N, CA and C of each residue as an Amber inpcrd file, in Angstrom:
protein
   471
   0.8170000  -1.0960000  -0.0330000  -0.0150000   0.0330000  -0.0120000
   0.8860000   1.2180000   0.0630000   0.5910000   2.1890000  -0.8540000
   1.3820000   3.3930000  -0.8880000   0.7820000   4.3860000  -0.0150000
   1.5780000   5.3460000   0.4020000   1.1090000   6.4240000   1.3190000
   1.4020000   7.8240000   0.6350000   0.5820000   8.7210000   0.9930000
   0.9240000  10.1170000   0.5680000   0.8140000  11.0500000   1.7360000
   1.4060000  12.2240000   1.6370000   1.4720000  13.1970000   2.7820000
   0.5240000  14.2640000   2.4490000  -0.3800000  14.6230000   3.3820000
  -1.3770000  15.6290000   3.2670000  -1.0910000  16.6840000   4.3620000
  -1.0410000  17.9990000   4.0390000  -0.7560000  18.9680000   5.0010000
  -2.1440000  19.4880000   5.4580000  -2.3520000  19.5120000   6.7700000
  -3.5100000  20.1400000   7.3280000  -3.2720000  21.4770000   7.9800000
  -4.1820000  22.4840000   7.6230000  -4.0390000  23.8740000   8.1680000
  -5.1520000  23.8470000   9.3100000  -4.7990000  23.5610000  10.5040000
  -5.7790000  23.4610000  11.5480000  -6.2420000  24.8110000  12.0450000
  -5.4580000  25.9150000  11.6970000  -5.9150000  27.2400000  12.2190000
  -6.2300000  28.1100000  11.0340000  -6.6760000  27.4960000   9.8960000
  -6.9370000  28.2500000   8.7070000  -8.4070000  28.8630000   8.8230000
  -8.7820000  29.6120000   7.7540000 -10.0210000  30.3400000   7.7960000
 -11.1620000  29.5260000   7.1480000 -10.8220000  28.3290000   6.6080000
 -11.8210000  27.5600000   5.9140000 -12.7840000  26.7610000   6.9180000
 -14.0520000  27.0430000   6.8690000 -14.9330000  26.3310000   7.8130000
 -14.8990000  24.7790000   7.6100000 -14.6680000  24.2890000   6.3710000
 -14.7230000  22.8480000   6.1540000 -13.5450000  22.1970000   7.0190000
 -12.4900000  22.9000000   7.2260000 -11.4170000  22.3770000   8.1370000
 -11.8350000  22.2420000   9.5400000 -12.6230000  23.1950000   9.9500000
 -13.2050000  23.2010000  11.4040000 -14.1010000  21.9460000  11.5050000
 -14.9490000  21.6760000  10.5090000 -15.8340000  20.5470000  10.6570000
 -15.0330000  19.1930000  10.5370000 -13.9980000  19.1800000   9.8030000
 -13.1710000  18.0530000   9.8090000 -12.5290000  17.7460000  11.1420000
 -12.1110000  18.7900000  11.7980000 -11.3770000  18.5670000  13.0880000
 -12.4400000  18.1080000  14.1270000 -13.7190000  18.4270000  14.0080000
 -14.7320000  17.9690000  14.9230000 -14.8370000  16.5330000  15.0050000
 -14.7400000  15.9160000  13.7720000 -14.7810000  14.4900000  13.7190000
 -13.5710000  13.6710000  13.7920000 -12.4760000  14.3220000  13.9750000
 -11.1720000  13.5890000  14.1170000 -11.2170000  12.8930000  15.5200000
 -10.6170000  11.7890000  15.6220000 -10.3810000  11.2180000  16.9560000
  -9.3700000  11.9830000  17.7920000  -9.3780000  11.7810000  19.0260000
  -8.4720000  12.5930000  19.9060000  -6.9680000  12.2360000  19.5210000
  -6.6770000  10.9870000  19.2040000  -5.3230000  10.5730000  18.9320000
  -4.7940000  11.3510000  17.6700000  -5.6900000  11.3800000  16.6400000
  -5.3420000  12.0330000  15.3730000  -5.2200000  13.5250000  15.5840000
  -6.1500000  14.1250000  16.4590000  -6.0300000  15.4840000  16.7640000
  -4.6800000  15.9000000  17.4730000  -4.2110000  15.0330000  18.2880000
  -3.0290000  15.2850000  19.0900000  -1.8050000  15.2180000  18.0490000
  -1.9300000  14.2170000  17.1700000  -0.8390000  14.1220000  16.2130000
  -0.9070000  15.2500000  15.2400000  -2.0080000  15.8070000  14.9020000
  -2.1400000  16.8230000  13.8960000  -1.5830000  18.1190000  14.5530000
  -1.8180000  18.3240000  15.7980000  -1.2870000  19.4640000  16.4960000
   0.1860000  19.3930000  16.6350000   0.7820000  18.2690000  16.8800000
   2.1790000  18.0690000  17.0220000   2.8520000  18.2440000  15.7170000
   2.3550000  17.6220000  14.6900000   2.9050000  17.6360000  13.4110000
   1.8600000  18.1360000  12.4700000   2.1010000  19.1760000  11.5600000
   0.8820000  19.5930000  10.7090000   0.7880000  18.6910000   9.4990000
   1.5250000  17.6960000   9.4010000   1.4370000  16.7300000   8.1040000
   1.0620000  15.3480000   8.7390000   0.0570000  14.7890000   8.1430000
  -0.4830000  13.3720000   8.3930000  -0.1680000  12.5820000   7.1210000
   0.2060000  11.2700000   7.4870000   0.4130000  10.3410000   6.3980000
  -0.7880000   9.3760000   6.3910000  -1.4640000   9.5100000   5.2680000
  -2.7390000   8.6290000   5.0450000  -2.4450000   7.6300000   4.0500000
  -3.0830000   6.4440000   4.1160000  -2.9390000   5.4740000   3.1150000
  -3.6920000   5.7140000   1.8770000  -3.1620000   5.4400000   0.7490000
  -3.9230000   5.7370000  -0.5300000  -4.1600000   4.3130000  -1.1740000
  -5.4280000   4.0070000  -1.5000000  -5.7430000   2.6950000  -2.0650000
  -5.0210000   2.4240000  -3.4500000  -4.7580000   1.1840000  -3.6000000
  -3.9680000   0.7700000  -4.8840000  -5.0210000   0.9140000  -6.0320000
  -4.5140000   1.2770000  -7.2920000  -5.4200000   1.3470000  -8.3320000
  -5.9520000  -0.0400000  -8.7510000  -7.1580000  -0.1180000  -9.1420000
  -7.8310000  -1.3330000  -9.4810000  -7.4030000  -1.8510000 -10.8920000
  -7.1430000  -3.0560000 -10.9800000  -6.6440000  -3.6790000 -12.2460000
  -7.8920000  -3.9770000 -13.0210000  -8.1460000  -3.3410000 -14.1920000
  -9.2670000  -3.4660000 -15.1140000  -8.9610000  -4.2780000 -16.2840000
  -7.8480000  -4.9610000 -16.2620000  -7.3420000  -5.6390000 -17.4870000
  -8.2710000  -6.9150000 -17.6380000  -8.3030000  -7.4590000 -18.9130000
  -9.0070000  -8.7440000 -19.1460000  -8.2890000  -9.9290000 -18.7260000
  -9.0120000 -11.0250000 -18.4650000  -8.3680000 -12.2390000 -18.2000000
  -8.7450000 -13.1510000 -19.4490000  -7.8070000 -13.3490000 -20.3880000
  -8.0130000 -13.9900000 -21.6350000  -8.0140000 -15.5030000 -21.5230000
  -8.9540000 -16.1690000 -22.0220000  -9.1000000 -17.6120000 -22.1380000
  -9.2930000 -18.0440000 -23.5340000  -8.9270000 -19.4210000 -23.7930000
  -9.1130000 -19.8530000 -25.0950000 -10.0200000 -21.0650000 -25.0560000
 -11.0650000 -21.1140000 -25.8830000 -11.8620000 -22.2970000 -26.0850000
 -11.1860000 -23.1530000 -27.0030000 -10.8430000 -24.3680000 -26.6700000
  -9.8800000 -25.1150000 -27.6090000 -10.5200000 -26.3880000 -27.9640000
  -9.9440000 -26.9670000 -29.0560000 -10.3110000 -28.2810000 -29.5610000
  -9.0700000 -29.0450000 -29.6290000  -9.0430000 -30.1980000 -28.8160000
  -7.8660000 -31.0060000 -28.6670000  -8.3330000 -32.4680000 -29.0240000
  -7.4480000 -33.0880000 -29.9640000  -7.7030000 -34.4970000 -30.3030000
  -6.9580000 -35.3600000 -29.4020000  -7.6660000 -36.2730000 -28.6360000
  -6.9510000 -37.1340000 -27.6510000  -7.4440000 -38.5200000 -27.9490000
  -6.7430000 -39.5200000 -27.3380000  -7.1270000 -40.9390000 -27.5100000
  -8.1400000 -41.2400000 -26.5060000  -8.8060000 -42.4560000 -26.6660000
  -9.8700000 -42.8350000 -25.8350000  -9.5220000 -42.8930000 -24.2970000
  -8.2870000 -43.3470000 -23.9980000  -8.0240000 -43.4950000 -22.6040000
  -7.9750000 -42.0700000 -21.9400000  -7.4480000 -41.0320000 -22.6120000
  -7.4260000 -39.6810000 -22.0100000  -8.7870000 -39.0710000 -22.1200000
  -9.6490000 -39.4890000 -23.1650000 -10.9590000 -38.9230000 -23.1960000
 -11.8670000 -39.4070000 -22.0220000 -11.6340000 -40.7150000 -21.5390000
 -12.4690000 -41.1590000 -20.4080000 -11.9970000 -40.4850000 -19.1240000
 -10.7150000 -40.2020000 -18.9510000 -10.2660000 -39.5260000 -17.8210000
 -10.7430000 -38.0380000 -17.7680000 -10.6920000 -37.3750000 -18.9230000
 -11.1670000 -35.9830000 -19.0890000 -12.7440000 -35.9900000 -18.8170000
 -13.4160000 -37.0130000 -19.1790000 -14.9990000 -37.0870000 -18.9280000
 -15.1410000 -37.1870000 -17.4480000 -14.3920000 -38.0870000 -16.7940000
 -14.6610000 -38.2000000 -15.3910000 -14.1510000 -37.1160000 -14.5330000
 -12.9500000 -36.5920000 -14.7430000 -12.4170000 -35.6260000 -13.8690000
 -12.6710000 -34.2640000 -14.3300000 -13.0960000 -34.0010000 -15.5800000
 -13.3000000 -32.6500000 -16.0480000 -11.9980000 -31.9310000 -16.5290000
 -10.8550000 -32.6740000 -16.4360000  -9.5520000 -32.2130000 -16.9070000
  -8.6970000 -33.2820000 -17.3490000  -7.5490000 -33.0140000 -18.1180000
  -6.4920000 -33.9060000 -18.3410000  -5.1690000 -33.2530000 -18.5760000
  -4.1380000 -34.0150000 -18.6020000  -2.8500000 -33.4670000 -18.8610000
  -2.3710000 -33.6040000 -20.2710000  -2.0080000 -32.4450000 -20.8120000
  -1.6300000 -32.5030000 -22.2690000  -0.1420000 -32.9720000 -22.3150000
   0.1470000 -33.5830000 -23.3860000   1.5760000 -34.0210000 -23.7210000
   2.3350000 -32.8990000 -24.3930000   3.6670000 -32.9620000 -24.1770000
   4.4730000 -31.9230000 -24.8910000   4.3850000 -32.1450000 -26.4110000
   4.2740000 -30.9670000 -27.0570000   4.1870000 -31.0380000 -28.5450000
   2.8830000 -31.2420000 -29.0210000   1.7840000 -31.3320000 -28.1610000
   0.4170000 -31.5000000 -28.6050000  -0.1120000 -30.3410000 -29.3270000
  -0.7990000 -30.5540000 -30.4610000  -1.3500000 -29.3980000 -31.2380000
  -2.7550000 -29.1150000 -30.8120000  -3.0090000 -27.8530000 -30.2840000
  -4.3330000 -27.4470000 -29.8150000  -4.8890000 -26.3840000 -30.6370000
  -6.0190000 -26.6210000 -31.2650000  -6.6480000 -25.7080000 -32.1320000
  -7.5100000 -24.7650000 -31.3130000  -7.4010000 -23.3780000 -31.3580000
  -8.1310000 -22.4310000 -30.6710000  -9.3650000 -22.1090000 -31.5130000
 -10.4980000 -22.3710000 -30.8520000 -11.8820000 -22.0720000 -31.5180000
 -12.1610000 -20.5410000 -31.2140000 -11.9690000 -20.1700000 -30.0340000
 -12.3280000 -18.7660000 -29.7880000 -11.4810000 -18.2350000 -28.5700000
 -11.1180000 -16.9540000 -28.6530000 -10.3950000 -16.3210000 -27.5350000
 -11.2960000 -15.2570000 -27.0790000 -11.5980000 -15.2560000 -25.7080000
 -12.5110000 -14.3020000 -25.1200000 -12.0370000 -14.0310000 -23.6520000
 -12.6800000 -13.0860000 -23.0420000 -12.3980000 -12.7010000 -21.7440000
 -13.1920000 -13.5170000 -20.7840000 -12.4790000 -14.0900000 -19.7280000
 -13.2150000 -14.9210000 -18.7200000 -14.2660000 -14.0820000 -17.9530000
 -14.0220000 -12.8100000 -17.7020000 -14.9170000 -12.0650000 -16.8820000
 -16.0110000 -11.5400000 -17.6310000 -15.8340000 -10.8320000 -18.6730000
 -16.9340000 -10.1480000 -19.4060000 -17.5760000 -11.0170000 -20.5820000
 -16.9100000 -12.1630000 -20.8380000 -17.2790000 -13.0360000 -21.8170000
 -17.4860000 -12.4740000 -23.2540000 -16.6020000 -11.5580000 -23.5520000
 -16.6550000 -10.8350000 -24.8880000 -15.3570000 -11.2530000 -25.7390000
 -15.4890000 -11.3710000 -27.0590000 -14.4410000 -11.7830000 -27.8550000
 -13.2070000 -10.8410000 -27.8470000 -11.9830000 -11.4410000 -28.1130000
 -10.7930000 -10.6930000 -28.0870000 -10.7550000  -9.5800000 -29.1110000
 -11.2220000  -9.7730000 -30.2770000 -11.2930000  -8.7670000 -31.3710000
 -12.1730000  -7.5210000 -30.9730000 -13.2260000  -7.7630000 -30.2310000
 -14.1490000  -6.6660000 -29.9210000 -13.6670000  -5.7570000 -28.7940000
 -12.9660000  -6.3520000 -27.8680000 -12.5680000  -5.5860000 -26.6640000
 -11.1490000  -5.4610000 -26.3290000 -10.2360000  -5.8180000 -27.2880000
  -8.7700000  -5.6830000 -27.0590000  -8.4430000  -4.1870000 -26.9770000
  -7.7520000  -3.9330000 -25.7950000  -7.2860000  -2.5470000 -25.6110000
  -8.2520000  -1.7540000 -24.6580000  -9.4710000  -2.3460000 -24.3770000
 -10.3690000  -1.6100000 -23.4980000 -10.3630000  -2.2460000 -22.1210000
 -10.9500000  -1.6020000 -21.1210000 -11.1390000  -2.1040000 -19.7880000
 -12.1020000  -3.1420000 -19.7980000 -11.9020000  -4.0550000 -18.8010000
 -12.9240000  -5.1010000 -18.6780000 -14.2580000  -4.6850000 -18.1950000
 -15.3240000  -4.8880000 -18.8780000 -16.6300000  -4.4530000 -18.4120000
 -17.1000000  -5.1800000 -17.1010000 -16.6310000  -6.3960000 -16.8960000
 -17.0930000  -7.0870000 -15.7190000 -16.5660000  -6.5630000 -14.4600000
 -15.4160000  -5.8720000 -14.5590000 -14.7380000  -5.3280000 -13.4200000
 -15.2140000  -3.8990000 -13.1270000 -15.8960000  -3.3200000 -14.1330000
 -16.5090000  -1.9290000 -13.9900000 -17.8840000  -2.1350000 -13.5570000
 -18.7110000  -2.7080000 -14.3540000 -20.1570000  -2.8810000 -14.1800000
 -20.5760000  -4.1470000 -14.8210000 -21.2170000  -5.0290000 -14.1190000
 -21.5000000  -6.3510000 -14.6110000 -23.0040000  -6.4290000 -15.2460000
 -23.6060000  -5.3130000 -15.6320000 -24.9170000  -5.3380000 -16.1160000
 -25.1200000  -6.0950000 -17.4530000 -24.0370000  -6.0440000 -18.2730000
 -24.2070000  -6.6530000 -19.5610000 -24.4750000  -8.2040000 -19.4220000
 -24.0260000  -8.8810000 -18.4230000 -24.2200000 -10.2870000 -18.2320000
 -25.5850000 -10.6750000 -17.8820000 -26.4010000  -9.5790000 -17.3310000
 -27.7700000  -9.8730000 -16.9240000 -28.8340000  -9.3230000 -17.9390000
 -28.3030000  -9.0170000 -19.0840000 -29.1550000  -8.4670000 -20.0850000
 -29.4010000  -6.9110000 -20.1620000 -28.4580000  -6.1920000 -19.5290000
 -28.4950000  -4.7710000 -19.4770000 -29.1180000  -4.2330000 -18.3100000
 -29.4180000  -2.9410000 -18.3070000 -30.0430000  -2.1910000 -17.1160000
 -31.4540000  -2.6790000 -17.0080000 -31.8400000  -3.2480000 -15.8040000
 -33.1190000  -3.7840000 -15.6550000 -34.2440000  -2.7760000 -15.6520000
 -33.9310000  -1.4870000 -15.3220000 -35.0300000  -0.5470000 -15.2960000
 -35.4240000  -0.0430000 -16.7070000 -34.5730000  -0.2820000 -17.7370000
 -34.9500000   0.2290000 -19.0480000 -35.1580000  -1.0040000 -20.0360000
 -35.0130000  -2.1490000 -19.5610000 -35.1550000  -3.3060000 -20.4020000
 -36.5700000  -3.6090000 -20.6230000 -36.9990000  -4.1380000 -21.7460000
 -38.3740000  -4.4420000 -22.0040000 -38.9590000  -5.5320000 -21.0920000
 -40.1950000  -5.3940000 -20.6970000 -40.6880000  -6.3890000 -19.7740000
 -41.1150000  -7.6830000 -20.4810000 -41.3090000  -8.7640000 -19.7940000
 -41.7310000  -9.9400000 -20.4100000 -43.1100000  -9.8490000 -20.9400000
 -43.4740000 -10.4710000 -22.0320000 -44.6880000 -10.4080000 -22.6800000
 -45.6030000 -11.5810000 -22.0830000 -46.7440000 -11.2630000 -21.7250000
 -47.7340000 -12.2870000 -21.1440000 -48.3320000 -13.0450000 -22.4630000
 -48.2300000 -14.3090000 -22.4210000 -48.7410000 -15.0920000 -23.5880000
 -50.2580000 -14.9160000 -23.7090000 -50.6740000 -14.7140000 -24.8590000
 -52.2010000 -14.5790000 -25.1490000 -52.7490000 -15.9660000 -25.2180000
 -53.9010000 -16.2300000 -24.6370000 -54.5100000 -17.4940000 -24.6560000
 -55.1780000 -17.7500000 -25.9580000 -55.4730000 -19.0140000 -26.4070000
 -56.1070000 -19.3260000 -27.6450000 -57.5090000 -18.6120000 -27.7130000
 -58.0040000 -18.3510000 -28.8800000 -59.2650000 -17.6480000 -28.9740000
 -60.4950000 -18.3580000 -28.3300000 -60.4680000 -19.7140000 -28.2970000
 -61.6130000 -20.4470000 -27.6860000 -61.4400000 -20.8020000 -26.2430000
 -60.3730000 -20.2470000 -25.6430000 -60.0120000 -20.5900000 -24.1970000
 -60.8870000 -19.5890000 -23.3190000 -61.2820000 -20.1370000 -22.1860000
 -62.0730000 -19.2750000 -21.1930000 -61.1860000 -19.2790000 -19.9520000
 -60.9900000 -18.1280000 -19.4510000 -60.1540000 -18.0210000 -18.2330000
 -60.9750000 -17.9690000 -16.9980000 -60.7940000 -18.9200000 -16.1260000
 -61.5760000 -19.0460000 -14.8640000 -60.6410000 -18.6300000 -13.7210000
 -61.0260000 -17.5340000 -12.9440000 -60.1480000 -17.1670000 -11.8710000
 -60.2760000 -18.1480000 -10.7420000 -59.1000000 -18.6050000 -10.1910000
 -59.0690000 -19.4830000  -9.1060000 -58.8010000 -18.7260000  -7.7900000
 -58.9050000 -19.5070000  -6.6930000 -58.7900000 -18.9490000  -5.3020000
 -57.2460000 -18.8130000  -5.0500000 -57.0380000 -18.0500000  -4.0390000
 -55.5690000 -17.7800000  -3.6610000 -55.0850000 -19.0390000  -2.7700000
 -53.8350000 -19.3300000  -2.9560000 -53.1990000 -20.4080000  -2.1100000
 -52.2300000 -19.8160000  -1.2480000 -52.2280000 -20.3410000  -0.0020000
 -51.2160000 -19.9300000   0.9180000 -49.9460000 -20.7950000   0.7030000
 -48.8380000 -20.2710000   0.3570000 -47.6430000 -21.0990000  -0.0420000
 -46.5850000 -20.9760000   1.0390000 -46.7230000 -20.2550000   2.1170000
 -45.7230000 -20.0410000   3.1230000 -46.3740000 -20.1910000   4.4670000
 -45.4750000 -20.5970000   5.4260000 -45.9420000 -20.6660000   6.8430000
 -46.6930000 -21.9420000   7.1670000 -47.1930000 -22.0330000   8.3800000
 -47.8660000 -23.2360000   8.9270000 -49.1450000 -23.4860000   8.1490000
 -49.8670000 -22.5370000   7.7350000 -51.1150000 -22.7100000   7.0260000
 -50.8790000 -23.3730000   5.6350000 -49.7670000 -23.1670000   5.0560000
 -49.4640000 -23.8480000   3.7980000 -49.2180000 -25.3420000   4.0400000
 -48.4830000 -25.6580000   5.0630000 -48.1630000 -27.0120000   5.4640000
 -49.5030000 -27.7580000   5.7410000 -50.3650000 -27.1030000   6.5410000
 -51.6670000 -27.7940000   6.9520000 -52.5190000 -27.9130000   5.7720000
 -52.4890000 -26.9180000   4.8720000 -53.4380000 -26.9730000   3.6260000
 -52.8680000 -27.9790000   2.5290000 -51.6630000 -28.4930000   2.6960000
 -51.1540000 -29.4110000   1.7520000 -50.4490000 -28.8770000   0.5280000
 -50.0050000 -27.6190000   0.6470000 -49.2560000 -27.0120000  -0.4880000
 -47.8130000 -27.6250000  -0.4800000 -47.1940000 -27.6930000   0.6920000
 -45.8570000 -28.1180000   0.7150000 -45.7380000 -29.6900000   0.9480000
 -46.7800000 -30.4820000   1.0760000 -46.7280000 -31.8150000   1.2260000
 -48.1040000 -32.3460000   0.6400000 -47.9160000 -33.6120000   0.0950000
 -49.1490000 -34.1700000  -0.6120000 -50.1720000 -34.3620000   0.4010000
 -51.5270000 -34.3930000  -0.0850000 -52.6130000 -34.5970000   0.6880000
 -52.7700000 -36.0430000   1.2700000
C-alpha cells in the first residue's frame, strides 16, 4: 500500500477544516497539533485488464478422453497441437477482437451479463390464450408458513 502526505491547516479560515477537526479522533487531533502533516494510506489502483481464455479443440485418444470425462480435466503431452476455437475474456465473456485494448466491463459494471439495465429493459410479454379458451379465476393459495403446510401445499394430501 502506498502512502501520501497531506498537510492540514488546523488554524486556517476555511470552515470545512473546522468541521473535519470536529470528527477527528483525539489521537489524530493530538498528532495533527504536534505535526501539521499526516500520512494517510492511498488505495491501490484497481486492475481493469481482461483475463483472456481460449476455447480449444484437442484431439485425444480414448484413454485420455475417459479420464477427461470423469475428472473434467486432463494433462496435455508436450508438442500436442491445440486448435483455438475462440479467444475471449473470462470475466466479461466478450471476444478478443471486440474488446482488445479496452477495460474489462465485468470489473467496472456487470450489467451486460444480466441483459443490460433492468430498469430500461423491455418487460416480459404475457402469452395470449387461444381464441376459444375461457379464463376461470381461481382462489388464492397460501404457499408459506404453517397454514401452507396444513393446507397441503408443501406436502401431498
